[in-house]
Amino acid sequence: MEKEERLLAEVRDEFGLIRVLEVGDYRFLEFGESVEQSCVFTRDPSWLEYDYTRAMLLGALCHEAPESALFLGLGAGSLTQACLKFLPLEDVEAIELRPDVPRLAQEFLGLGDDPRLYIRVGDALDLLESAEQADLIFVDLYTDTGPAPGHLAWRFLERCQQQLNPGGWLVINQWTNDEGKPLGAALLRGLYHRHYWECPVKEGNVILLVPADLEQQLDLDGLVARADALAPRLGYSLRPLIEVLRPAT
């Protein structure tokens, strides 16, 4: 028996429609009429329901002990909440384009008032240079029509990598093309010199794991150990995602 869908909030801003829907124990943030941006399990807002968010958390585990993180695109905040809960972070910044998104996330989607989290409203393309350097940077900039311009902008993606601390990791949620490669694969290969890893997920996205520099390698054994140690707290294993990791295509 299908659960009833309830509309909890609806806001229209200069970029279009934002809606919060509830179905059973889940709440969804939607842009436009039916484009789902985020899913939150109301009993535990740090639970990551979808593989693409779990793969982004896996990207965070590439760093042995991150203290700072920068989120470009907040959405419902489930990934941010998971990172605050499961990683040793001390300083977290999130940049969100639409002012109503953080408000709705706090009012309906369980985004907590964590003193470590600072949210700025504005365009990440403009605000990135004034952000603090970080051990982890997450890029998840989508509208109801697809990837925002920053996903395929050489200068912006280059600046994201430059904003990392030594030993840091850039984690990008990217769409795939018909061949299963990241959108803009040629640009990414040129910009990052093929020195990154990809994690394809069943939602059709691919998560890019980009180190701070060419000398930095992926410590696969360390990644497996950190993922296995975290699994009992997460309530799921990240091993299936590790198994599909591949070098840049």
Coordinates of C-alpha atoms in Angstrom, one line a residue:
M1 CA 0.0 0.0 0.0
E2 CA 1.5 3.3 -1.1
K3 CA 1.9 6.0 1.6
E4 CA 0.2 9.3 1.1
E5 CA 2.3 12.2 -0.1
R6 CA 1.9 15.4 2.0
L7 CA 3.0 18.9 0.9
L8 CA 4.6 20.5 3.9
A9 CA 5.9 23.7 2.4
E10 CA 6.0 25.5 -0.9
V11 CA 8.0 28.6 -1.8
R12 CA 8.6 30.5 -5.0
D13 CA 11.8 32.6 -5.3
E14 CA 13.6 34.3 -8.2
F15 CA 14.9 30.9 -9.3
G16 CA 11.6 29.0 -9.3
L17 CA 9.7 26.7 -7.0
I18 CA 10.9 24.9 -3.9
R19 CA 8.8 22.3 -2.2
V20 CA 9.1 20.0 0.9
L21 CA 7.1 16.8 0.7
E22 CA 6.5 14.0 3.2
V23 CA 5.9 10.4 2.4
G24 CA 5.9 8.1 5.5
D25 CA 9.2 8.5 7.4
Y26 CA 10.8 10.4 4.6
R27 CA 10.8 14.1 3.6
F28 CA 11.9 15.3 0.2
L29 CA 13.3 18.7 -1.0
E30 CA 12.2 19.4 -4.6
F31 CA 13.1 22.1 -7.0
G32 CA 10.5 22.8 -9.7
E33 CA 7.4 20.7 -10.1
S34 CA 9.0 17.3 -9.5
V35 CA 12.8 17.4 -9.4
E36 CA 13.9 15.7 -6.2
Q37 CA 17.0 17.4 -4.7
S38 CA 17.3 15.6 -1.4
C39 CA 15.8 12.9 0.8
V40 CA 15.8 12.9 4.6
F41 CA 14.9 10.1 6.9
T42 CA 13.0 11.9 9.6
R43 CA 14.0 9.5 12.4
D44 CA 17.7 10.2 11.7
P45 CA 18.5 13.2 9.5
S46 CA 22.1 12.0 9.2
W47 CA 21.0 8.8 7.5
L48 CA 22.1 8.8 3.9
E49 CA 19.4 7.1 1.8
Y50 CA 21.0 7.3 -1.6
D51 CA 24.2 5.9 -3.0
Y52 CA 25.4 9.2 -4.4
T53 CA 25.4 10.8 -0.9
R54 CA 27.1 7.7 0.6
A55 CA 29.7 7.9 -2.2
M56 CA 30.3 11.5 -1.2
L57 CA 30.8 10.5 2.4
L58 CA 33.2 7.8 1.2
G59 CA 35.1 10.6 -0.5
A60 CA 35.4 12.3 2.8
L61 CA 37.0 9.2 4.3
C62 CA 39.9 9.5 1.8
H63 CA 41.2 12.0 4.4
E64 CA 42.5 10.4 7.5
A65 CA 41.4 13.1 10.0
P66 CA 39.6 16.1 8.4
E67 CA 39.1 19.1 10.6
S68 CA 37.4 21.5 8.2
A69 CA 34.9 21.1 5.3
L70 CA 33.3 23.4 2.8
F71 CA 29.9 22.4 1.2
L72 CA 29.1 24.2 -2.1
G73 CA 25.3 23.5 -2.2
L74 CA 23.5 22.6 1.0
G75 CA 20.2 21.1 -0.1
A76 CA 18.4 19.4 2.8
G77 CA 21.7 19.1 4.6
S78 CA 21.7 15.3 5.1
L79 CA 25.3 14.9 3.9
T80 CA 26.4 17.9 6.0
Q81 CA 24.7 16.3 9.0
A82 CA 26.4 13.0 8.4
C83 CA 29.8 14.6 8.1
L84 CA 29.3 16.5 11.3
K85 CA 28.2 13.4 13.1
F86 CA 30.7 10.9 11.8
L87 CA 33.9 12.9 11.0
P88 CA 36.2 14.8 13.5
L89 CA 35.3 18.1 12.0
E90 CA 35.8 21.3 13.9
D91 CA 34.9 24.0 11.3
V92 CA 32.2 23.6 8.6
E93 CA 31.0 26.2 6.0
A94 CA 28.1 25.8 3.6
I95 CA 27.3 28.1 0.7
E96 CA 23.8 27.9 -0.6
L97 CA 22.4 30.0 -3.4
R98 CA 18.7 30.2 -2.4
P99 CA 17.9 31.8 1.0
D100 CA 14.8 29.6 1.6
V101 CA 16.8 26.4 1.3
P102 CA 18.6 26.6 4.7
R103 CA 15.4 27.9 6.4
L104 CA 13.3 25.0 5.0
A105 CA 16.1 22.5 5.9
Q106 CA 16.1 23.7 9.5
E107 CA 12.3 23.9 9.8
F108 CA 11.3 20.7 8.1
L109 CA 14.3 18.6 7.2
G110 CA 16.1 18.1 10.5
L111 CA 19.1 20.4 9.9
G112 CA 20.4 21.0 13.4
D113 CA 21.8 24.1 15.0
D114 CA 25.4 22.9 15.2
P115 CA 27.9 25.6 16.4
R116 CA 30.5 24.1 14.0
L117 CA 28.3 24.9 11.0
Y118 CA 28.3 28.3 9.3
I119 CA 25.9 28.9 6.4
R120 CA 26.4 31.7 3.9
V121 CA 23.7 32.5 1.3
G122 CA 24.9 33.4 -2.2
D123 CA 26.4 32.1 -5.4
A124 CA 29.3 29.7 -4.8
L125 CA 31.0 30.9 -8.0
D126 CA 31.2 34.4 -6.3
L127 CA 31.8 33.4 -2.7
L128 CA 34.3 30.6 -3.1
E129 CA 37.4 32.9 -3.0
S130 CA 36.3 34.4 0.3
A131 CA 35.8 30.9 1.9
E132 CA 38.3 29.4 4.3
Q133 CA 40.8 26.8 3.1
A134 CA 39.4 23.3 3.9
D135 CA 40.4 19.7 4.2
L136 CA 37.3 18.6 2.4
I137 CA 35.3 20.4 -0.3
F138 CA 32.0 19.1 -1.6
V139 CA 30.5 20.3 -4.9
D140 CA 26.8 19.5 -5.3
L141 CA 25.3 22.4 -7.3
Y142 CA 22.2 21.4 -9.1
T143 CA 19.1 23.2 -10.3
D144 CA 15.8 21.8 -11.5
T145 CA 17.2 21.7 -15.0
G146 CA 20.5 20.0 -14.3
P147 CA 24.1 20.9 -13.2
A148 CA 24.8 24.5 -12.4
P149 CA 27.4 26.3 -14.5
G150 CA 30.1 25.7 -11.9
H151 CA 30.1 21.9 -12.6
L152 CA 31.6 22.5 -16.0
A153 CA 33.5 25.8 -15.4
W154 CA 37.3 25.3 -15.7
R155 CA 38.3 28.3 -13.5
F156 CA 35.7 27.4 -10.8
L157 CA 36.7 23.8 -10.6
E158 CA 40.4 24.7 -10.6
R159 CA 39.7 27.2 -7.8
C160 CA 37.9 24.5 -5.8
Q161 CA 41.1 22.3 -5.8
Q162 CA 43.3 25.3 -4.9
Q163 CA 41.0 26.0 -1.9
L164 CA 42.0 22.6 -0.4
N165 CA 44.5 22.3 2.4
P166 CA 47.5 20.1 1.7
G167 CA 46.3 16.5 1.8
G168 CA 42.7 17.6 1.2
W169 CA 40.1 16.1 -1.1
L170 CA 37.6 17.6 -3.5
V171 CA 34.4 15.6 -3.8
I172 CA 32.2 16.4 -6.8
N173 CA 28.7 15.0 -7.6
Q174 CA 28.6 14.9 -11.4
W175 CA 26.1 13.7 -13.9
T176 CA 27.2 11.1 -16.4
N177 CA 26.9 11.0 -20.2
D178 CA 25.5 8.2 -22.4
E179 CA 28.8 6.4 -22.1
G180 CA 28.7 6.4 -18.3
K181 CA 31.5 8.9 -18.1
P182 CA 31.3 12.2 -16.1
L183 CA 29.7 15.1 -17.8
G184 CA 32.6 17.2 -19.1
A185 CA 35.0 14.3 -18.9
A186 CA 37.5 15.8 -21.4
L187 CA 37.6 19.1 -19.3
L188 CA 38.1 17.2 -16.1
R189 CA 40.9 15.0 -17.5
G190 CA 42.7 18.1 -18.7
L191 CA 42.2 20.2 -15.6
Y192 CA 43.1 17.5 -13.1
H193 CA 45.7 15.7 -15.3
R194 CA 43.7 12.4 -15.0
H195 CA 44.7 12.3 -11.4
Y196 CA 41.4 11.5 -9.7
W197 CA 39.1 8.6 -9.0
E198 CA 35.5 8.0 -9.9
C199 CA 32.7 6.2 -8.0
P200 CA 29.7 5.5 -10.3
V201 CA 26.4 5.0 -8.4
K202 CA 23.1 3.5 -9.3
E203 CA 21.3 6.9 -9.4
G204 CA 23.2 7.5 -12.6
N205 CA 25.7 10.0 -11.2
V206 CA 29.4 9.6 -10.7
I207 CA 31.3 11.0 -7.7
L208 CA 34.7 12.4 -8.4
L209 CA 37.4 12.2 -5.8
V210 CA 40.1 14.7 -6.5
P211 CA 43.2 15.1 -4.4
A212 CA 44.8 18.4 -3.6
D213 CA 47.8 17.8 -5.8
L214 CA 49.5 15.4 -8.2
E215 CA 51.8 13.9 -5.5
Q216 CA 48.8 12.8 -3.4
Q217 CA 47.6 9.3 -3.8
L218 CA 44.5 7.4 -2.7
D219 CA 45.3 5.2 0.3
L220 CA 42.9 2.3 -0.5
D221 CA 43.8 0.2 2.5
G222 CA 43.3 3.2 4.8
L223 CA 40.0 4.0 3.1
V224 CA 38.8 0.4 3.6
A225 CA 39.8 0.4 7.2
R226 CA 38.1 3.7 8.0
A227 CA 34.9 2.7 6.1
D228 CA 34.8 -0.7 7.9
A229 CA 35.3 1.0 11.3
L230 CA 32.5 3.4 10.6
A231 CA 30.0 0.9 9.3
P232 CA 28.4 -0.1 12.7
R233 CA 27.7 3.5 13.4
L234 CA 26.4 4.3 9.9
G235 CA 24.1 1.2 9.8
Y236 CA 25.3 0.3 6.3
S237 CA 28.6 -0.6 4.6
L238 CA 30.5 1.5 2.1
R239 CA 32.3 -1.5 0.8
P240 CA 30.1 -1.9 -2.3
L241 CA 31.1 1.6 -3.3
I242 CA 34.8 1.0 -2.7
E243 CA 34.6 -2.0 -5.0
V244 CA 33.5 0.1 -8.0
L245 CA 36.1 2.9 -7.5
R246 CA 38.0 3.4 -10.7
P247 CA 40.8 5.7 -12.0
A248 CA 39.7 8.7 -14.1
T249 CA 38.1 7.6 -17.4

